[in-house]
PDB file of C-alpha atoms in Angstrom:
ATOM      1  CA  MET A   1     -17.699   4.632  -6.581  1.00 28.00           C
ATOM      2  CA  THR A   2     -14.678   6.672  -7.595  1.00 30.00           C
ATOM      3  CA  LEU A   3     -11.868   7.688  -5.289  1.00 30.00           C
ATOM      4  CA  LEU A   4     -13.146  11.253  -5.009  1.00 30.00           C
ATOM      5  CA  VAL A   5     -16.580  10.000  -4.131  1.00 29.00           C
ATOM      6  CA  ALA A   6     -15.095   7.729  -1.478  1.00 32.00           C
ATOM      7  CA  GLY A   7     -13.068  10.617  -0.067  1.00 34.00           C
ATOM      8  CA  SER A   8     -16.101  12.890  -0.015  1.00 33.00           C
ATOM      9  CA  LEU A   9     -18.196  10.206   1.645  1.00 31.00           C
ATOM     10  CA  LEU A  10     -15.673   9.798   4.430  1.00 36.00           C
ATOM     11  CA  ALA A  11     -15.392  13.538   4.902  1.00 34.00           C
ATOM     12  CA  GLY A  12     -19.154  13.875   5.003  1.00 34.00           C
ATOM     13  CA  CYS A  13     -19.794  11.022   7.447  1.00 32.00           C
ATOM     14  CA  SER A  14     -17.079  11.845   9.922  1.00 29.00           C
ATOM     15  CA  ALA A  15     -13.649  10.609   9.421  1.00 30.00           C
ATOM     16  CA  GLN A  16     -10.558   7.866   9.722  1.00 30.00           C
ATOM     17  CA  PRO A  17      -5.700   5.252   8.951  1.00 32.00           C
ATOM     18  CA  ASP A  18      -1.914   3.276   8.689  1.00 34.00           C
ATOM     19  CA  ASP A  19       1.583   3.510   7.920  1.00 36.00           C
ATOM     20  CA  ALA A  20       3.404   1.536   5.474  1.00 37.00           C
ATOM     21  CA  GLU A  21       6.700   3.157   5.390  1.00 38.00           C
ATOM     22  CA  ALA A  22       6.508   1.167   8.362  1.00 36.00           C
ATOM     23  CA  SER A  23       4.082  -1.190   7.031  1.00 35.00           C
ATOM     24  CA  GLY A  24       5.769  -3.113   4.345  1.00 34.00           C
ATOM     25  CA  PRO A  25       3.228  -5.689   3.466  1.00 33.00           C
ATOM     26  CA  SER A  26       2.915  -8.631   5.761  1.00 30.00           C
ATOM     27  CA  ARG A  27       1.500 -11.955   4.870  1.00 30.00           C
ATOM     28  CA  SER A  28       0.187 -15.427   5.436  1.00 29.00           C
ATOM     29  CA  PRO A  29      -2.443 -17.235   3.431  1.00 28.00           C
ATOM     30  CA  SER A  30      -5.780 -16.724   5.080  1.00 31.00           C
ATOM     31  CA  ALA A  31      -9.319 -17.294   3.975  1.00 30.00           C
ATOM     32  CA  THR A  32     -10.387 -14.465   6.252  1.00 33.00           C
ATOM     33  CA  ALA A  33      -9.099 -11.702   3.987  1.00 36.00           C
ATOM     34  CA  SER A  34     -11.942  -9.695   2.492  1.00 39.00           C
ATOM     35  CA  PRO A  35     -12.784  -9.037  -0.247  1.00 38.00           C
ATOM     36  CA  GLY A  36     -11.606 -12.252  -1.879  1.00 44.00           C
ATOM     37  CA  PRO A  37      -8.052 -12.100  -3.217  1.00 40.00           C
ATOM     38  CA  GLY A  38      -9.211 -12.322  -6.806  1.00 43.00           C
ATOM     39  CA  ALA A  39     -11.380  -9.232  -6.587  1.00 48.00           C
ATOM     40  CA  ALA A  40      -9.953  -6.431  -8.726  1.00 53.00           C
ATOM     41  CA  PRO A  41      -9.490  -3.006  -7.155  1.00 67.00           C
ATOM     42  CA  SER A  42     -12.388  -0.767  -8.139  1.00 57.00           C
ATOM     43  CA  GLY A  43     -11.602   0.810 -11.492  1.00 57.00           C
ATOM     44  CA  ALA A  44      -8.535  -1.353 -12.110  1.00 63.00           C
ATOM     45  CA  SER A  45      -7.660  -2.179 -15.687  1.00 65.00           C
ATOM     46  CA  THR A  46      -7.937  -5.887 -16.391  1.00 60.00           C
ATOM     47  CA  ALA A  47      -6.445  -7.980 -19.169  1.00 59.00           C
ATOM     48  CA  ASP A  48      -6.284 -11.516 -20.555  1.00 54.00           C
ATOM     49  CA  SER A  49      -2.484 -11.595 -20.393  1.00 57.00           C
ATOM     50  CA  VAL A  50       0.247 -10.447 -18.045  1.00 70.00           C
ATOM     51  CA  PHE A  51       1.222  -6.763 -18.254  1.00 78.00           C
ATOM     52  CA  THR A  52       4.023  -6.148 -20.790  1.00 88.00           C
ATOM     53  CA  PRO A  53       5.778  -2.781 -20.416  1.00 92.00           C
ATOM     54  CA  ASP A  54       7.725  -0.986 -23.114  1.00 94.00           C
ATOM     55  CA  ALA A  55      11.251  -2.225 -22.341  1.00 94.00           C
ATOM     56  CA  SER A  56      12.761   1.135 -23.275  1.00 95.00           C
ATOM     57  CA  LEU A  57      10.697   2.853 -20.557  1.00 96.00           C
ATOM     58  CA  VAL A  58      11.446   0.455 -17.694  1.00 97.00           C
ATOM     59  CA  PRO A  59      13.680   2.326 -15.182  1.00 97.00           C
ATOM     60  CA  LYS A  60      17.299   1.207 -15.207  1.00 97.00           C
ATOM     61  CA  THR A  61      18.819   3.917 -13.012  1.00 98.00           C
ATOM     62  CA  ALA A  62      18.088   5.261  -9.545  1.00 97.00           C
ATOM     63  CA  ARG A  63      17.137   8.616 -11.035  1.00 97.00           C
ATOM     64  CA  ALA A  64      14.610   7.050 -13.401  1.00 97.00           C
ATOM     65  CA  GLY A  65      13.256   4.923 -10.552  1.00 98.00           C
ATOM     66  CA  ARG A  66      12.750   7.965  -8.335  1.00 98.00           C
ATOM     67  CA  SER A  67      10.986   9.806 -11.139  1.00 97.00           C
ATOM     68  CA  LEU A  68       8.564   6.937 -11.699  1.00 98.00           C
ATOM     69  CA  ALA A  69       7.834   6.504  -7.989  1.00 98.00           C
ATOM     70  CA  ASP A  70       7.195  10.216  -7.587  1.00 98.00           C
ATOM     71  CA  ALA A  71       4.730  10.170 -10.488  1.00 97.00           C
ATOM     72  CA  VAL A  72       2.858   7.120  -9.188  1.00 98.00           C
ATOM     73  CA  VAL A  73       2.556   7.567  -5.408  1.00 98.00           C
ATOM     74  CA  PHE A  74      -0.554   9.395  -4.177  1.00 98.00           C
ATOM     75  CA  THR A  75      -0.272  12.841  -2.587  1.00 98.00           C
ATOM     76  CA  PRO A  76      -2.883  14.089  -0.066  1.00 98.00           C
ATOM     77  CA  ASP A  77      -4.859  15.787  -2.852  1.00 97.00           C
ATOM     78  CA  ASP A  78      -5.049  12.517  -4.781  1.00 98.00           C
ATOM     79  CA  TRP A  79      -6.867  10.847  -1.884  1.00 97.00           C
ATOM     80  CA  GLY A  80      -9.749  13.301  -2.048  1.00 94.00           C
ATOM     81  CA  ARG A  81     -11.247  16.345  -0.346  1.00 92.00           C
ATOM     82  CA  GLY A  82     -10.058  17.015   3.189  1.00 92.00           C
ATOM     83  CA  PHE A  83      -6.908  14.860   3.182  1.00 95.00           C
ATOM     84  CA  VAL A  84      -3.709  16.550   4.351  1.00 97.00           C
ATOM     85  CA  ALA A  85      -0.114  15.415   4.819  1.00 98.00           C
ATOM     86  CA  GLN A  86       0.902  13.670   8.026  1.00 95.00           C
ATOM     87  CA  THR A  87       4.166  14.467   9.791  1.00 92.00           C
ATOM     88  CA  PRO A  88       6.423  13.304   8.289  1.00 94.00           C
ATOM     89  CA  ALA A  89       4.751  13.689   4.914  1.00 97.00           C
ATOM     90  CA  GLN A  90       6.908  11.071   3.198  1.00 97.00           C
ATOM     91  CA  SER A  91       9.744   8.628   3.715  1.00 97.00           C
ATOM     92  CA  ALA A  92      13.408   9.592   3.706  1.00 96.00           C
ATOM     93  CA  ALA A  93      15.082   9.517   0.298  1.00 94.00           C
ATOM     94  CA  GLY A  94      17.276   6.506  -0.428  1.00 96.00           C
ATOM     95  CA  THR A  95      15.588   4.256   2.141  1.00 97.00           C
ATOM     96  CA  TRP A  96      12.981   1.519   2.277  1.00 96.00           C
ATOM     97  CA  PRO A  97      11.074  -0.237   5.086  1.00 95.00           C
ATOM     98  CA  VAL A  98      12.587  -3.293   6.771  1.00 96.00           C
ATOM     99  CA  LEU A  99      10.927  -5.497   9.396  1.00 96.00           C
ATOM    100  CA  GLY A 100      13.483  -6.291  12.083  1.00 96.00           C
ATOM    101  CA  GLU A 101      13.861  -9.466  14.102  1.00 95.00           C
ATOM    102  CA  ASP A 102      11.982  -7.701  16.910  1.00 97.00           C
ATOM    103  CA  CYS A 103       8.988  -7.152  14.558  1.00 97.00           C
ATOM    104  CA  ARG A 104       9.559  -3.392  14.488  1.00 97.00           C
ATOM    105  CA  TRP A 105       9.611  -1.506  11.192  1.00 96.00           C
ATOM    106  CA  GLN A 106      12.488   0.813  10.394  1.00 95.00           C
ATOM    107  CA  ARG A 107      13.923   2.575   7.361  1.00 95.00           C
ATOM    108  CA  GLU A 108      17.205   1.281   5.999  1.00 97.00           C
ATOM    109  CA  LYS A 109      19.398   2.144   3.049  1.00 97.00           C
ATOM    110  CA  LEU A 110      18.149   0.783  -0.273  1.00 97.00           C
ATOM    111  CA  PRO A 111      19.739  -2.588  -1.023  1.00 97.00           C
ATOM    112  CA  ALA A 112      21.339  -3.509  -4.335  1.00 96.00           C
ATOM    113  CA  GLY A 113      18.656  -4.183  -6.906  1.00 97.00           C
ATOM    114  CA  VAL A 114      16.198  -1.592  -5.585  1.00 98.00           C
ATOM    115  CA  LEU A 115      16.301   1.621  -7.601  1.00 98.00           C
ATOM    116  CA  ALA A 116      13.856   3.675  -5.553  1.00 98.00           C
ATOM    117  CA  ALA A 117      11.237   3.470  -2.810  1.00 98.00           C
ATOM    118  CA  LEU A 118       8.787   6.158  -1.766  1.00 98.00           C
ATOM    119  CA  SER A 119       5.991   6.241   0.829  1.00 98.00           C
ATOM    120  CA  ARG A 120       3.654   9.199   1.386  1.00 98.00           C
ATOM    121  CA  TYR A 121       1.459   9.543   4.477  1.00 97.00           C
ATOM    122  CA  SER A 122      -1.856  11.401   4.521  1.00 97.00           C
ATOM    123  CA  VAL A 123      -4.716  11.833   6.981  1.00 95.00           C
ATOM    124  CA  LEU A 124      -8.368  12.850   6.972  1.00 92.00           C
ATOM    125  CA  ASN A 125      -9.000  14.353  10.390  1.00 88.00           C
ATOM    126  CA  GLY A 126     -12.415  13.804  11.919  1.00 78.00           C
ATOM    127  CA  ALA A 127     -14.625  16.283  13.697  1.00 72.00           C
ATOM    128  CA  GLU A 128     -14.350  16.560  17.487  1.00 66.00           C
ATOM    129  CA  GLY A 129     -14.820  13.159  19.058  1.00 59.00           C
ATOM    130  CA  GLU A 130     -14.557  11.333  15.754  1.00 68.00           C
ATOM    131  CA  GLY A 131     -11.759   9.163  14.442  1.00 76.00           C
ATOM    132  CA  ALA A 132      -9.285  10.021  11.695  1.00 86.00           C
ATOM    133  CA  VAL A 133      -8.489   8.100   8.524  1.00 90.00           C
ATOM    134  CA  LYS A 134      -4.749   7.561   8.082  1.00 91.00           C
ATOM    135  CA  VAL A 135      -3.523   6.332   4.727  1.00 95.00           C
ATOM    136  CA  THR A 136      -0.203   5.416   3.168  1.00 96.00           C
ATOM    137  CA  ALA A 137       0.655   5.131  -0.507  1.00 98.00           C
ATOM    138  CA  ALA A 138       3.945   3.540  -1.541  1.00 98.00           C
ATOM    139  CA  ALA A 139       5.901   2.399  -4.577  1.00 98.00           C
ATOM    140  CA  THR A 140       9.114   0.426  -4.911  1.00 98.00           C
ATOM    141  CA  VAL A 141      10.973   0.304  -8.222  1.00 98.00           C
ATOM    142  CA  HIS A 142      13.264  -2.698  -8.696  1.00 98.00           C
ATOM    143  CA  ALA A 143      16.036  -3.290 -11.195  1.00 98.00           C
ATOM    144  CA  SER A 144      14.400  -6.583 -12.218  1.00 97.00           C
ATOM    145  CA  ALA A 145      11.002  -8.264 -12.198  1.00 95.00           C
ATOM    146  CA  LEU A 146      12.570 -11.066 -10.154  1.00 96.00           C
ATOM    147  CA  GLY A 147      13.479  -8.604  -7.424  1.00 97.00           C
ATOM    148  CA  ALA A 148       9.961  -7.162  -7.416  1.00 97.00           C
ATOM    149  CA  ASP A 149       8.511 -10.662  -7.231  1.00 95.00           C
ATOM    150  CA  GLN A 150      10.743 -11.437  -4.262  1.00 96.00           C
ATOM    151  CA  GLN A 151       9.333  -8.412  -2.425  1.00 96.00           C
ATOM    152  CA  LEU A 152       5.843  -9.909  -2.584  1.00 95.00           C
ATOM    153  CA  ALA A 153       7.145 -13.331  -1.527  1.00 94.00           C
ATOM    154  CA  THR A 154       8.808 -11.702   1.479  1.00 94.00           C
ATOM    155  CA  THR A 155       5.588  -9.871   2.206  1.00 93.00           C
ATOM    156  CA  LEU A 156       3.762 -13.181   2.531  1.00 91.00           C
ATOM    157  CA  GLU A 157       6.443 -14.670   4.750  1.00 93.00           C
ATOM    158  CA  GLU A 158       6.719 -11.781   7.195  1.00 93.00           C
ATOM    159  CA  VAL A 159       3.288 -12.229   8.755  1.00 92.00           C
ATOM    160  CA  LEU A 160       4.204 -15.793   9.657  1.00 91.00           C
ATOM    161  CA  ARG A 161       7.189 -14.458  11.550  1.00 95.00           C
ATOM    162  CA  CYS A 162       5.487 -11.362  12.945  1.00 96.00           C
ATOM    163  CA  PRO A 163       1.670 -11.499  13.143  1.00 97.00           C
ATOM    164  CA  ASP A 164       1.995  -8.529  15.532  1.00 97.00           C
ATOM    165  CA  GLN A 165       4.135  -5.609  14.346  1.00 96.00           C
ATOM    166  CA  GLN A 166       5.186  -2.125  15.449  1.00 95.00           C
ATOM    167  CA  PRO A 167       5.187   0.439  12.614  1.00 92.00           C
ATOM    168  CA  ARG A 168       6.299   3.392  14.770  1.00 89.00           C
ATOM    169  CA  ASP A 169       6.640   4.269  18.447  1.00 91.00           C
ATOM    170  CA  GLY A 170       3.225   4.057  20.071  1.00 91.00           C
ATOM    171  CA  GLU A 171       1.628   2.142  17.184  1.00 92.00           C
ATOM    172  CA  ARG A 172       0.754  -1.545  16.944  1.00 94.00           C
ATOM    173  CA  ILE A 173      -0.649  -3.736  14.193  1.00 94.00           C
ATOM    174  CA  THR A 174      -1.981  -7.042  15.502  1.00 95.00           C
ATOM    175  CA  GLY A 175      -3.769 -10.186  14.347  1.00 96.00           C
ATOM    176  CA  LEU A 176      -2.342  -9.971  10.840  1.00 95.00           C
ATOM    177  CA  ASN A 177      -3.548 -12.313   8.115  1.00 94.00           C
ATOM    178  CA  SER A 178      -2.741 -12.087   4.428  1.00 92.00           C
ATOM    179  CA  VAL A 179      -3.262 -13.874   1.139  1.00 93.00           C
ATOM    180  CA  GLY A 180      -1.279 -13.728  -2.110  1.00 94.00           C
ATOM    181  CA  THR A 181      -2.826 -14.145  -5.552  1.00 91.00           C
ATOM    182  CA  PRO A 182      -0.750 -14.271  -8.761  1.00 91.00           C
ATOM    183  CA  PHE A 183      -2.138 -13.220 -12.133  1.00 90.00           C
ATOM    184  CA  GLY A 184      -4.729 -15.668 -13.419  1.00 87.00           C
ATOM    185  CA  ALA A 185      -5.547 -17.233 -10.039  1.00 89.00           C
ATOM    186  CA  ARG A 186      -8.995 -16.701  -8.509  1.00 87.00           C
ATOM    187  CA  GLU A 187      -9.889 -14.304 -11.357  1.00 84.00           C
ATOM    188  CA  GLN A 188      -7.056 -11.917 -10.450  1.00 87.00           C
ATOM    189  CA  ASN A 189      -6.322 -10.212 -13.791  1.00 86.00           C
ATOM    190  CA  TYR A 190      -5.187  -6.712 -12.887  1.00 89.00           C
ATOM    191  CA  ALA A 191      -1.565  -7.302 -11.756  1.00 94.00           C
ATOM    192  CA  ASP A 192       1.297  -9.775 -12.109  1.00 94.00           C
ATOM    193  CA  ASP A 193       0.884 -10.590  -8.430  1.00 95.00           C
ATOM    194  CA  SER A 194      -1.023  -9.224  -5.438  1.00 95.00           C
ATOM    195  CA  VAL A 195      -1.224  -9.445  -1.652  1.00 95.00           C
ATOM    196  CA  ILE A 196      -3.974  -8.380   0.733  1.00 93.00           C
ATOM    197  CA  GLU A 197      -3.274  -8.056   4.449  1.00 93.00           C
ATOM    198  CA  ILE A 198      -5.779  -7.325   7.216  1.00 92.00           C
ATOM    199  CA  GLY A 199      -5.528  -6.841  10.955  1.00 92.00           C
ATOM    200  CA  SER A 200      -6.108  -4.327  13.741  1.00 91.00           C
ATOM    201  CA  TYR A 201      -4.310  -1.046  14.376  1.00 90.00           C
ATOM    202  CA  THR A 202      -3.917   0.747  17.699  1.00 91.00           C
ATOM    203  CA  GLU A 203      -2.194   4.023  18.483  1.00 88.00           C
ATOM    204  CA  ARG A 204      -0.918   4.901  21.954  1.00 86.00           C
ATOM    205  CA  GLY A 205      -3.278   2.509  23.694  1.00 80.00           C
ATOM    206  CA  GLY A 206      -6.412   3.745  21.940  1.00 83.00           C
ATOM    207  CA  ALA A 207      -9.271   1.666  20.588  1.00 84.00           C
ATOM    208  CA  ALA A 208      -8.469  -0.942  17.952  1.00 87.00           C
ATOM    209  CA  GLN A 209      -9.196   0.171  14.388  1.00 86.00           C
ATOM    210  CA  PRO A 210      -9.497  -1.841  11.167  1.00 85.00           C
ATOM    211  CA  TYR A 211      -6.228  -2.099   9.232  1.00 89.00           C
ATOM    212  CA  ARG A 212      -5.846  -3.040   5.591  1.00 90.00           C
ATOM    213  CA  TRP A 213      -2.720  -3.221   3.418  1.00 93.00           C
ATOM    214  CA  THR A 214      -2.892  -4.066  -0.292  1.00 95.00           C
ATOM    215  CA  VAL A 215       0.063  -4.657  -2.596  1.00 96.00           C
ATOM    216  CA  ALA A 216       0.300  -5.277  -6.341  1.00 96.00           C
ATOM    217  CA  ARG A 217       3.156  -5.794  -8.795  1.00 96.00           C
ATOM    218  CA  LEU A 218       3.374  -4.804 -12.444  1.00 95.00           C
ATOM    219  CA  GLY A 219       6.722  -5.821 -13.908  1.00 94.00           C
ATOM    220  CA  THR A 220       9.508  -4.253 -11.858  1.00 96.00           C
ATOM    221  CA  VAL A 221       7.195  -1.922  -9.921  1.00 97.00           C
ATOM    222  CA  VAL A 222       5.430  -2.737  -6.644  1.00 98.00           C
ATOM    223  CA  VAL A 223       2.689  -0.390  -5.418  1.00 98.00           C
ATOM    224  CA  ALA A 224       0.965  -0.543  -2.048  1.00 98.00           C
ATOM    225  CA  VAL A 225      -1.778   1.200  -0.101  1.00 97.00           C
ATOM    226  CA  SER A 226      -2.746   1.026   3.554  1.00 94.00           C
ATOM    227  CA  VAL A 227      -5.872   2.389   5.210  1.00 92.00           C
ATOM    228  CA  THR A 228      -6.851   2.430   8.880  1.00 88.00           C
ATOM    229  CA  GLY A 229     -10.026   3.844  10.333  1.00 80.00           C
ATOM    230  CA  SER A 230     -12.182   4.105  13.411  1.00 66.00           C
ATOM    231  CA  LYS A 231     -15.707   2.966  14.190  1.00 69.00           C
ATOM    232  CA  ASP A 232     -16.982   6.218  12.665  1.00 75.00           C
ATOM    233  CA  HIS A 233     -16.551   4.679   9.215  1.00 78.00           C
ATOM    234  CA  THR A 234     -17.750   1.405   7.810  1.00 84.00           C
ATOM    235  CA  GLN A 235     -15.300  -1.229   6.638  1.00 84.00           C
ATOM    236  CA  ASP A 236     -16.829  -1.005   3.156  1.00 89.00           C
ATOM    237  CA  GLU A 237     -16.030   2.709   2.989  1.00 88.00           C
ATOM    238  CA  LEU A 238     -12.443   2.138   4.027  1.00 89.00           C
ATOM    239  CA  ASN A 239     -12.026  -0.823   1.671  1.00 90.00           C
ATOM    240  CA  GLN A 240     -13.375   1.274  -1.195  1.00 92.00           C
ATOM    241  CA  LEU A 241     -10.976   4.099  -0.431  1.00 93.00           C
ATOM    242  CA  GLY A 242      -7.955   1.805  -0.519  1.00 94.00           C
ATOM    243  CA  SER A 243      -9.191  -0.146  -3.525  1.00 93.00           C
ATOM    244  CA  ASP A 244      -9.682   2.990  -5.607  1.00 96.00           C
ATOM    245  CA  ALA A 245      -6.253   4.339  -4.665  1.00 97.00           C
ATOM    246  CA  LEU A 246      -4.476   1.102  -5.586  1.00 97.00           C
ATOM    247  CA  ALA A 247      -6.303   0.930  -8.930  1.00 95.00           C
ATOM    248  CA  ARG A 248      -5.325   4.468  -9.838  1.00 97.00           C
ATOM    249  CA  MET A 249      -1.691   3.941  -8.905  1.00 97.00           C
ATOM    250  CA  LEU A 250      -1.583   0.770 -11.012  1.00 96.00           C
ATOM    251  CA  GLU A 251      -2.982   2.757 -13.912  1.00 95.00           C
ATOM    252  CA  ARG A 252      -0.276   5.359 -13.432  1.00 97.00           C
ATOM    253  CA  VAL A 253       2.348   2.612 -13.679  1.00 97.00           C
ATOM    254  CA  ARG A 254       0.803   1.456 -16.954  1.00 95.00           C
ATOM    255  CA  GLN A 255       0.775   4.999 -18.305  1.00 94.00           C
ATOM    256  CA  GLN A 256       4.403   5.555 -17.320  1.00 95.00           C
ATOM    257  CA  LEU A 257       5.548   2.310 -18.914  1.00 95.00           C
ATOM    258  CA  LYS A 258       2.979   2.238 -21.717  1.00 85.00           C
ATOM    259  CA  GLY A 259       2.314  -1.435 -21.233  1.00 56.00           C
ATOM    260  CA  LYS A 260       0.531  -3.408 -23.911  1.00 48.00           C
TER     261      LYS A 260
END
C-alpha cells in the first residue's frame, strides 16, 4: 500500500494524530513494540551495507542543513488527500525539541553540532463525530554522524526517565515503550539505526488514542514520523501511514546525498 493509498483509505473510512516537535523520540527496549523493530518501513530501500553518502553533499553549514531538512520533511500534501496544516504548521526556525526534567517538551535554541531541525504538523480532520489523524514529520541535520547517533541514544534513554510526557498544553503521551535497532540487527537493513516508540495519546481529557513515533538515521541526518489516531481507524491503517511516510523521507535523504 502506498502512502497515497493509505491517505485515501483514512479519508474514506473516517479519519485520525501526534506532535513531535514536542515529541522527540522517546525510548526503552520493549518487546511490545509492533511491528517488530527489524521490519522495514513499507517501500523503504534496503541494502547489504550501511548507507554511504557522497561526502561532498553532506551539509556542513546551517544553510545547507536547513535546505536539506526543508526538502525532506513532509508537507500536508505529501501525506495524502485531505491532510491540511495544523496551527502552528511547523516548528520555529533555529530551534529543536528538548524534554525537560518535568517531562514536558519545549523548543530550545539549536545546540552546537546541530545544523538544522524542522518539524511540520498536519491533520486529517474526520467527519462529524469522528476522530482526526494528527501527524508530525521531522528531520534533524547534524554536523557529524556521531552527533546524529547520540540523538537516537538519547531517544532510547528518555522513555526510561519519562514514560509519561507532555508534548503541549492539554496533551499527554502515556505508557511509552520503545525499542532501538541498529543496521544489521533483526533484519533491519534500511537505516544506520532506528527507534520505534508506542504509547497512548490524549488531548484535553479526551479518549486515549494510539500513538506511534518512528525514527531513523542515515549518516548525519535523523528523520522521524509520529501518527496518532482515534478508534475510527485501525492500528494497521495508522501504522501503514507512518511507515510509508518514513520510507519516503529516508528515500529523499538518499536522493539529496546520493548515497551509494
